[in-house]
PDB file of C-alpha atoms in Angstrom:
ATOM      1  CA  MET A   1     -17.157  -8.183  54.045  1.00 40.00           C
ATOM      2  CA  GLN A   2     -20.435  -9.577  55.406  1.00 41.00           C
ATOM      3  CA  ARG A   3     -21.557 -13.180  55.681  1.00 44.00           C
ATOM      4  CA  THR A   4     -25.175 -14.165  55.215  1.00 44.00           C
ATOM      5  CA  ASP A   5     -26.225 -17.621  56.332  1.00 45.00           C
ATOM      6  CA  VAL A   6     -28.059 -19.757  53.771  1.00 44.00           C
ATOM      7  CA  PRO A   7     -29.870 -23.098  54.023  1.00 46.00           C
ATOM      8  CA  PRO A   8     -27.554 -25.788  55.440  1.00 48.00           C
ATOM      9  CA  ASP A   9     -28.018 -28.097  52.442  1.00 55.00           C
ATOM     10  CA  VAL A  10     -26.202 -25.685  50.113  1.00 69.00           C
ATOM     11  CA  HIS A  11     -22.911 -27.211  49.004  1.00 80.00           C
ATOM     12  CA  PRO A  12     -20.751 -27.355  45.878  1.00 85.00           C
ATOM     13  CA  ALA A  13     -21.701 -29.776  43.122  1.00 85.00           C
ATOM     14  CA  VAL A  14     -19.919 -33.006  42.277  1.00 89.00           C
ATOM     15  CA  LEU A  15     -16.953 -32.303  39.964  1.00 88.00           C
ATOM     16  CA  GLN A  16     -17.053 -28.602  40.819  1.00 87.00           C
ATOM     17  CA  THR A  17     -13.689 -26.941  41.419  1.00 85.00           C
ATOM     18  CA  VAL A  18     -13.452 -25.336  44.852  1.00 86.00           C
ATOM     19  CA  ALA A  19     -10.937 -23.168  46.655  1.00 84.00           C
ATOM     20  CA  LEU A  20      -9.499 -24.636  49.833  1.00 85.00           C
ATOM     21  CA  ILE A  21      -7.586 -22.587  52.388  1.00 85.00           C
ATOM     22  CA  LEU A  22      -5.654 -24.570  55.005  1.00 85.00           C
ATOM     23  CA  ARG A  23      -4.518 -22.891  58.198  1.00 78.00           C
ATOM     24  CA  PRO A  24      -1.648 -24.855  59.715  1.00 72.00           C
ATOM     25  CA  THR A  25      -0.681 -24.467  63.363  1.00 66.00           C
ATOM     26  CA  THR A  26       2.523 -22.746  62.210  1.00 66.00           C
ATOM     27  CA  GLY A  27       3.251 -20.748  59.084  1.00 65.00           C
ATOM     28  CA  GLU A  28       1.060 -18.946  56.598  1.00 70.00           C
ATOM     29  CA  PRO A  29      -2.303 -20.200  55.293  1.00 74.00           C
ATOM     30  CA  VAL A  30      -2.056 -22.261  52.119  1.00 79.00           C
ATOM     31  CA  ALA A  31      -4.537 -21.598  49.288  1.00 78.00           C
ATOM     32  CA  LEU A  32      -5.255 -24.486  46.930  1.00 80.00           C
ATOM     33  CA  GLU A  33      -7.742 -25.547  44.323  1.00 83.00           C
ATOM     34  CA  THR A  34      -9.222 -29.019  44.252  1.00 88.00           C
ATOM     35  CA  LYS A  35     -12.287 -30.814  42.907  1.00 90.00           C
ATOM     36  CA  VAL A  36     -15.324 -32.295  44.603  1.00 92.00           C
ATOM     37  CA  LEU A  37     -15.479 -36.020  43.817  1.00 94.00           C
ATOM     38  CA  ASP A  38     -18.543 -37.015  45.795  1.00 94.00           C
ATOM     39  CA  LEU A  39     -21.104 -35.886  48.375  1.00 93.00           C
ATOM     40  CA  GLU A  40     -21.802 -38.256  51.251  1.00 93.00           C
ATOM     41  CA  GLN A  41     -24.860 -37.809  53.437  1.00 89.00           C
ATOM     42  CA  GLN A  42     -24.297 -38.418  57.151  1.00 87.00           C
ATOM     43  CA  PRO A  43     -26.819 -39.788  59.675  1.00 89.00           C
ATOM     44  CA  ASP A  44     -27.073 -36.370  61.333  1.00 83.00           C
ATOM     45  CA  GLY A  45     -28.189 -34.816  58.044  1.00 80.00           C
ATOM     46  CA  SER A  46     -24.897 -33.096  57.246  1.00 83.00           C
ATOM     47  CA  THR A  47     -23.014 -33.575  53.983  1.00 89.00           C
ATOM     48  CA  THR A  48     -19.360 -34.611  53.823  1.00 92.00           C
ATOM     49  CA  LEU A  49     -17.488 -33.336  50.798  1.00 93.00           C
ATOM     50  CA  VAL A  50     -15.145 -35.883  49.242  1.00 95.00           C
ATOM     51  CA  VAL A  51     -12.401 -33.973  47.433  1.00 93.00           C
ATOM     52  CA  ALA A  52      -9.239 -34.907  45.598  1.00 91.00           C
ATOM     53  CA  CYS A  53      -6.119 -34.736  47.719  1.00 87.00           C
ATOM     54  CA  PRO A  54      -4.110 -31.833  46.281  1.00 79.00           C
ATOM     55  CA  SER A  55      -0.961 -32.988  44.546  1.00 75.00           C
ATOM     56  CA  GLY A  56       2.172 -32.637  46.634  1.00 76.00           C
ATOM     57  CA  LEU A  57       0.386 -32.714  49.997  1.00 80.00           C
ATOM     58  CA  ASP A  58       0.283 -35.623  52.406  1.00 81.00           C
ATOM     59  CA  PRO A  59      -3.019 -37.500  51.885  1.00 82.00           C
ATOM     60  CA  ARG A  60      -2.851 -38.601  55.549  1.00 87.00           C
ATOM     61  CA  GLU A  61      -2.955 -35.068  56.922  1.00 85.00           C
ATOM     62  CA  HIS A  62      -5.704 -33.773  59.171  1.00 86.00           C
ATOM     63  CA  HIS A  63      -6.671 -30.090  59.206  1.00 84.00           C
ATOM     64  CA  PHE A  64      -8.780 -28.752  62.024  1.00 85.00           C
ATOM     65  CA  GLU A  65      -9.188 -25.246  60.635  1.00 84.00           C
ATOM     66  CA  ALA A  66      -9.848 -24.851  56.931  1.00 89.00           C
ATOM     67  CA  THR A  67     -12.212 -23.001  54.623  1.00 89.00           C
ATOM     68  CA  VAL A  68     -13.804 -24.179  51.398  1.00 90.00           C
ATOM     69  CA  ALA A  69     -15.237 -21.627  48.954  1.00 85.00           C
ATOM     70  CA  TRP A  70     -17.077 -22.009  45.683  1.00 83.00           C
ATOM     71  CA  THR A  71     -19.249 -20.175  43.193  1.00 74.00           C
ATOM     72  CA  TYR A  72     -23.000 -20.695  43.467  1.00 67.00           C
ATOM     73  CA  PRO A  73     -25.966 -19.039  41.731  1.00 56.00           C
ATOM     74  CA  LEU A  74     -26.486 -17.039  44.922  1.00 50.00           C
ATOM     75  CA  GLY A  75     -22.939 -15.732  44.723  1.00 61.00           C
ATOM     76  CA  ARG A  76     -19.665 -16.681  46.326  1.00 73.00           C
ATOM     77  CA  MET A  77     -20.161 -19.248  49.078  1.00 81.00           C
ATOM     78  CA  GLU A  78     -17.877 -20.132  51.970  1.00 85.00           C
ATOM     79  CA  CYS A  79     -17.901 -22.726  54.725  1.00 87.00           C
ATOM     80  CA  THR A  80     -15.463 -23.592  57.507  1.00 90.00           C
ATOM     81  CA  VAL A  81     -14.518 -27.262  57.552  1.00 92.00           C
ATOM     82  CA  SER A  82     -12.215 -29.779  59.117  1.00 91.00           C
ATOM     83  CA  THR A  83     -10.465 -32.313  56.923  1.00 91.00           C
ATOM     84  CA  ARG A  84      -9.447 -35.891  57.490  1.00 92.00           C
ATOM     85  CA  PRO A  85      -7.846 -38.452  55.213  1.00 93.00           C
ATOM     86  CA  GLY A  86      -9.880 -41.116  53.505  1.00 93.00           C
ATOM     87  CA  ARG A  87      -9.726 -43.622  50.717  1.00 92.00           C
ATOM     88  CA  ARG A  88     -12.297 -44.480  48.109  1.00 93.00           C
ATOM     89  CA  ALA A  89     -12.303 -46.767  45.098  1.00 90.00           C
ATOM     90  CA  TYR A  90     -10.669 -44.000  43.054  1.00 86.00           C
ATOM     91  CA  GLY A  91      -7.776 -43.414  45.470  1.00 88.00           C
ATOM     92  CA  ASP A  92      -6.721 -41.226  48.384  1.00 90.00           C
ATOM     93  CA  VAL A  93      -9.111 -38.399  49.193  1.00 93.00           C
ATOM     94  CA  TRP A  94      -9.756 -35.761  51.808  1.00 93.00           C
ATOM     95  CA  LEU A  95     -13.079 -35.714  53.619  1.00 94.00           C
ATOM     96  CA  LEU A  96     -14.320 -32.216  54.400  1.00 94.00           C
ATOM     97  CA  GLN A  97     -16.761 -32.000  57.268  1.00 92.00           C
ATOM     98  CA  PRO A  98     -18.531 -28.620  57.646  1.00 89.00           C
ATOM     99  CA  SER A  99     -18.153 -27.066  61.080  1.00 86.00           C
ATOM    100  CA  SER A 100     -20.612 -24.225  60.383  1.00 82.00           C
ATOM    101  CA  PRO A 101     -23.451 -23.514  57.930  1.00 81.00           C
ATOM    102  CA  ALA A 102     -22.481 -22.331  54.472  1.00 81.00           C
ATOM    103  CA  ALA A 103     -22.553 -18.565  54.110  1.00 79.00           C
ATOM    104  CA  ARG A 104     -22.861 -16.254  51.147  1.00 72.00           C
ATOM    105  CA  LEU A 105     -20.147 -13.630  50.993  1.00 64.00           C
ATOM    106  CA  GLN A 106     -21.570 -10.166  50.468  1.00 51.00           C
ATOM    107  CA  GLN A 107     -18.828  -7.782  49.533  1.00 51.00           C
ATOM    108  CA  ARG A 108     -17.984  -5.072  47.067  1.00 47.00           C
ATOM    109  CA  ALA A 109     -16.826  -7.717  44.664  1.00 58.00           C
ATOM    110  CA  TYR A 110     -17.673  -8.616  41.097  1.00 71.00           C
ATOM    111  CA  PHE A 111     -19.064 -11.689  39.427  1.00 75.00           C
ATOM    112  CA  ARG A 112     -16.248 -13.756  37.979  1.00 78.00           C
ATOM    113  CA  ALA A 113     -16.156 -16.112  35.025  1.00 82.00           C
ATOM    114  CA  ARG A 114     -13.670 -18.841  34.250  1.00 85.00           C
ATOM    115  CA  VAL A 115     -11.887 -17.915  31.038  1.00 89.00           C
ATOM    116  CA  SER A 116      -8.584 -18.781  29.425  1.00 90.00           C
ATOM    117  CA  MET A 117      -6.589 -15.996  27.798  1.00 93.00           C
ATOM    118  CA  PRO A 118      -3.013 -14.728  27.950  1.00 95.00           C
ATOM    119  CA  VAL A 119      -2.119 -11.926  30.337  1.00 96.00           C
ATOM    120  CA  LEU A 120       1.064  -9.869  30.453  1.00 97.00           C
ATOM    121  CA  LEU A 121       2.171  -8.652  33.870  1.00 96.00           C
ATOM    122  CA  ARG A 122       4.788  -5.880  33.897  1.00 95.00           C
ATOM    123  CA  TRP A 123       6.383  -4.143  36.872  1.00 94.00           C
ATOM    124  CA  PRO A 124       9.636  -2.301  37.755  1.00 88.00           C
ATOM    125  CA  PRO A 125      12.238  -4.397  39.606  1.00 80.00           C
ATOM    126  CA  ASP A 126      12.524  -1.718  42.302  1.00 71.00           C
ATOM    127  CA  ASP A 127      11.955   1.961  42.972  1.00 60.00           C
ATOM    128  CA  GLU A 128      15.506   2.838  41.954  1.00 60.00           C
ATOM    129  CA  LEU A 129      14.985   1.557  38.406  1.00 59.00           C
ATOM    130  CA  PRO A 130      11.562   2.936  37.427  1.00 59.00           C
ATOM    131  CA  ASP A 131      12.375   2.828  33.703  1.00 66.00           C
ATOM    132  CA  GLU A 132      13.272  -0.876  33.789  1.00 76.00           C
ATOM    133  CA  THR A 133      10.556  -3.529  33.766  1.00 85.00           C
ATOM    134  CA  LEU A 134      10.126  -7.208  34.486  1.00 92.00           C
ATOM    135  CA  ASP A 135       7.664  -9.121  32.336  1.00 94.00           C
ATOM    136  CA  LEU A 136       5.730 -12.258  33.173  1.00 95.00           C
ATOM    137  CA  ILE A 137       3.270 -13.953  30.827  1.00 95.00           C
ATOM    138  CA  GLY A 138       0.514 -16.002  32.403  1.00 94.00           C
ATOM    139  CA  VAL A 139      -2.833 -17.537  31.527  1.00 94.00           C
ATOM    140  CA  VAL A 140      -5.981 -16.080  33.044  1.00 94.00           C
ATOM    141  CA  VAL A 141      -7.996 -18.591  35.077  1.00 90.00           C
ATOM    142  CA  ASP A 142     -10.871 -16.290  35.986  1.00 89.00           C
ATOM    143  CA  ILE A 143     -11.599 -12.623  35.527  1.00 91.00           C
ATOM    144  CA  SER A 144     -14.053  -9.952  36.623  1.00 88.00           C
ATOM    145  CA  GLU A 145     -14.252  -6.211  36.231  1.00 87.00           C
ATOM    146  CA  GLY A 146     -12.471  -5.983  39.579  1.00 89.00           C
ATOM    147  CA  GLY A 147      -9.466  -8.240  38.992  1.00 92.00           C
ATOM    148  CA  LEU A 148      -8.172 -11.542  37.711  1.00 93.00           C
ATOM    149  CA  MET A 149      -6.448 -14.755  38.696  1.00 92.00           C
ATOM    150  CA  ALA A 150      -3.750 -16.204  36.446  1.00 94.00           C
ATOM    151  CA  THR A 151      -1.459 -19.199  36.373  1.00 93.00           C
ATOM    152  CA  VAL A 152       2.227 -18.428  35.891  1.00 93.00           C
ATOM    153  CA  ARG A 153       5.342 -20.514  35.303  1.00 90.00           C
ATOM    154  CA  THR A 154       7.721 -18.600  37.564  1.00 90.00           C
ATOM    155  CA  LEU A 155       7.451 -16.871  40.923  1.00 89.00           C
ATOM    156  CA  PRO A 156       5.071 -13.900  40.600  1.00 91.00           C
ATOM    157  CA  PRO A 157       5.784 -10.449  42.046  1.00 91.00           C
ATOM    158  CA  ALA A 158       5.351 -10.071  45.782  1.00 90.00           C
ATOM    159  CA  VAL A 159       1.966  -9.362  47.343  1.00 88.00           C
ATOM    160  CA  GLY A 160       1.394  -5.608  47.326  1.00 90.00           C
ATOM    161  CA  THR A 161       3.436  -5.003  44.165  1.00 93.00           C
ATOM    162  CA  ALA A 162       1.976  -2.510  41.683  1.00 94.00           C
ATOM    163  CA  VAL A 163       1.705  -4.316  38.340  1.00 96.00           C
ATOM    164  CA  GLU A 164       0.521  -3.303  34.883  1.00 96.00           C
ATOM    165  CA  ALA A 165      -1.714  -6.040  33.437  1.00 96.00           C
ATOM    166  CA  THR A 166      -2.621  -6.434  29.763  1.00 97.00           C
ATOM    167  CA  VAL A 167      -5.299  -8.784  28.427  1.00 96.00           C
ATOM    168  CA  ARG A 168      -6.667  -8.984  24.904  1.00 93.00           C
ATOM    169  CA  VAL A 169     -10.442  -8.845  24.530  1.00 91.00           C
ATOM    170  CA  GLU A 170     -12.176  -8.830  21.145  1.00 88.00           C
ATOM    171  CA  GLY A 171      -8.987  -7.780  19.398  1.00 90.00           C
ATOM    172  CA  ASP A 172      -8.134  -4.935  21.786  1.00 93.00           C
ATOM    173  CA  ASN A 173      -5.352  -4.833  24.357  1.00 95.00           C
ATOM    174  CA  LEU A 174      -6.856  -3.748  27.672  1.00 96.00           C
ATOM    175  CA  VAL A 175      -4.118  -2.273  29.864  1.00 96.00           C
ATOM    176  CA  GLN A 176      -4.615  -1.161  33.441  1.00 95.00           C
ATOM    177  CA  GLY A 177      -2.869  -0.782  36.724  1.00 96.00           C
ATOM    178  CA  THR A 178      -3.282  -3.509  39.312  1.00 95.00           C
ATOM    179  CA  ARG A 179      -1.911  -4.626  42.633  1.00 93.00           C
ATOM    180  CA  VAL A 180      -0.989  -8.187  43.614  1.00 93.00           C
ATOM    181  CA  VAL A 181      -3.331  -9.341  46.384  1.00 87.00           C
ATOM    182  CA  ARG A 182      -2.351 -12.981  46.858  1.00 87.00           C
ATOM    183  CA  HIS A 183      -0.408 -15.981  45.604  1.00 89.00           C
ATOM    184  CA  VAL A 184      -2.028 -19.384  45.079  1.00 83.00           C
ATOM    185  CA  ARG A 185      -0.606 -22.886  44.853  1.00 80.00           C
ATOM    186  CA  PHE A 186      -2.955 -24.923  42.690  1.00 74.00           C
ATOM    187  CA  ALA A 187      -3.616 -28.614  43.090  1.00 62.00           C
ATOM    188  CA  GLY A 188      -1.145 -30.246  40.726  1.00 63.00           C
ATOM    189  CA  GLY A 189       1.675 -27.895  41.639  1.00 68.00           C
ATOM    190  CA  GLY A 190       0.947 -24.837  39.519  1.00 78.00           C
ATOM    191  CA  LEU A 191       1.552 -21.282  40.679  1.00 87.00           C
ATOM    192  CA  GLY A 192      -1.110 -18.625  40.601  1.00 89.00           C
ATOM    193  CA  VAL A 193      -1.316 -14.896  41.231  1.00 93.00           C
ATOM    194  CA  ALA A 194      -4.385 -12.756  41.894  1.00 91.00           C
ATOM    195  CA  VAL A 195      -4.400  -9.047  41.096  1.00 93.00           C
ATOM    196  CA  ALA A 196      -6.990  -6.370  41.839  1.00 91.00           C
ATOM    197  CA  PHE A 197      -7.521  -3.559  39.347  1.00 93.00           C
ATOM    198  CA  ASP A 198      -6.712  -0.106  40.696  1.00 92.00           C
ATOM    199  CA  ASP A 199      -9.752   1.402  38.974  1.00 91.00           C
ATOM    200  CA  PRO A 200     -12.375  -1.185  37.954  1.00 88.00           C
ATOM    201  CA  THR A 201     -14.193   1.415  35.858  1.00 88.00           C
ATOM    202  CA  VAL A 202     -11.330   1.735  33.335  1.00 91.00           C
ATOM    203  CA  HIS A 203     -12.404  -1.328  31.323  1.00 92.00           C
ATOM    204  CA  GLY A 204     -15.327  -2.342  33.505  1.00 88.00           C
ATOM    205  CA  ASP A 205     -17.945  -2.360  30.741  1.00 87.00           C
ATOM    206  CA  ARG A 206     -15.835  -4.530  28.435  1.00 91.00           C
ATOM    207  CA  LEU A 207     -14.911  -7.020  31.129  1.00 91.00           C
ATOM    208  CA  ARG A 208     -18.409  -7.206  32.545  1.00 86.00           C
ATOM    209  CA  ARG A 209     -19.752  -7.984  29.071  1.00 87.00           C
ATOM    210  CA  LEU A 210     -17.080 -10.676  28.621  1.00 89.00           C
ATOM    211  CA  VAL A 211     -17.953 -12.240  31.991  1.00 85.00           C
ATOM    212  CA  PHE A 212     -21.691 -12.329  31.311  1.00 83.00           C
ATOM    213  CA  GLU A 213     -21.272 -13.730  27.796  1.00 84.00           C
ATOM    214  CA  THR A 214     -18.935 -16.432  29.110  1.00 82.00           C
ATOM    215  CA  GLU A 215     -21.391 -17.388  31.830  1.00 75.00           C
ATOM    216  CA  ARG A 216     -24.307 -17.514  29.390  1.00 73.00           C
ATOM    217  CA  ARG A 217     -22.368 -19.860  27.097  1.00 76.00           C
ATOM    218  CA  ARG A 218     -21.454 -22.060  30.048  1.00 69.00           C
ATOM    219  CA  ARG A 219     -25.064 -22.324  31.174  1.00 62.00           C
ATOM    220  CA  ARG A 220     -26.260 -23.201  27.648  1.00 64.00           C
ATOM    221  CA  ARG A 221     -23.749 -26.060  27.547  1.00 59.00           C
TER     222      ARG A 221
END
C-alpha cells in the first residue's frame, strides 16, 4: 500500500460517515464508524473534525494515536489524528485534530459503494466436520468487486476463516469464496465483518456494474 500526500485542506464533509481506528496503549486497535458533525477552522489554518462520540465509549477519553479514513472523489483518504473530548450544543463530541496531512491510499483495491442487501455467510465449524456448515445472515453495508462489509447480529467467524458468501444481484445469487479480514464495532453497538473475495474476477463485472450504478444514483440525488 502506498500513500500519496494531497492538499492539506482535504477533509471529509459535514455529515459524512468516516471510519475511525483507535490504538489504545494496551490491547488491539478498535475500528469504529462515526459521523462528522462539524468542521472548525483553527488559527493555524488546520481543520478540527467534530465527530459524534461513538456509542458505548467514554466521551471523556483522549486518544493520542488514531486514524480517520473516508471516501473522497480522489479515492480512499486517510489521516492520523489525536482525539480529545468536547461538548457542543448538540451534546458530547470528540474533536479530531490532524497530526499529519491527509493522504490518498493507493493500493490494489476496488471502488466501493454503500448498498444494503442481504448476504449469507457459510463456513464449516472446523476441519474435522467439513460437511457441516454454520450460517450467518447479515446486511451488506458496502461492496466492491474485491470484497464486502456487512453488519451481523451475532459474533462473526474469526479473522482468517474461509467463508462462502452469497449475495443476490438483479435476481441472481452470486456465490463465491471469501476470507474474513477484520471485525468492526460500529458506532451504536453493531457488529460488522469484512471479507475479501478469493478471486475478484468471478463476479467482478456484475459487482463493478452494481457499484458504478449505485454511485451514479447517489451523485444524481
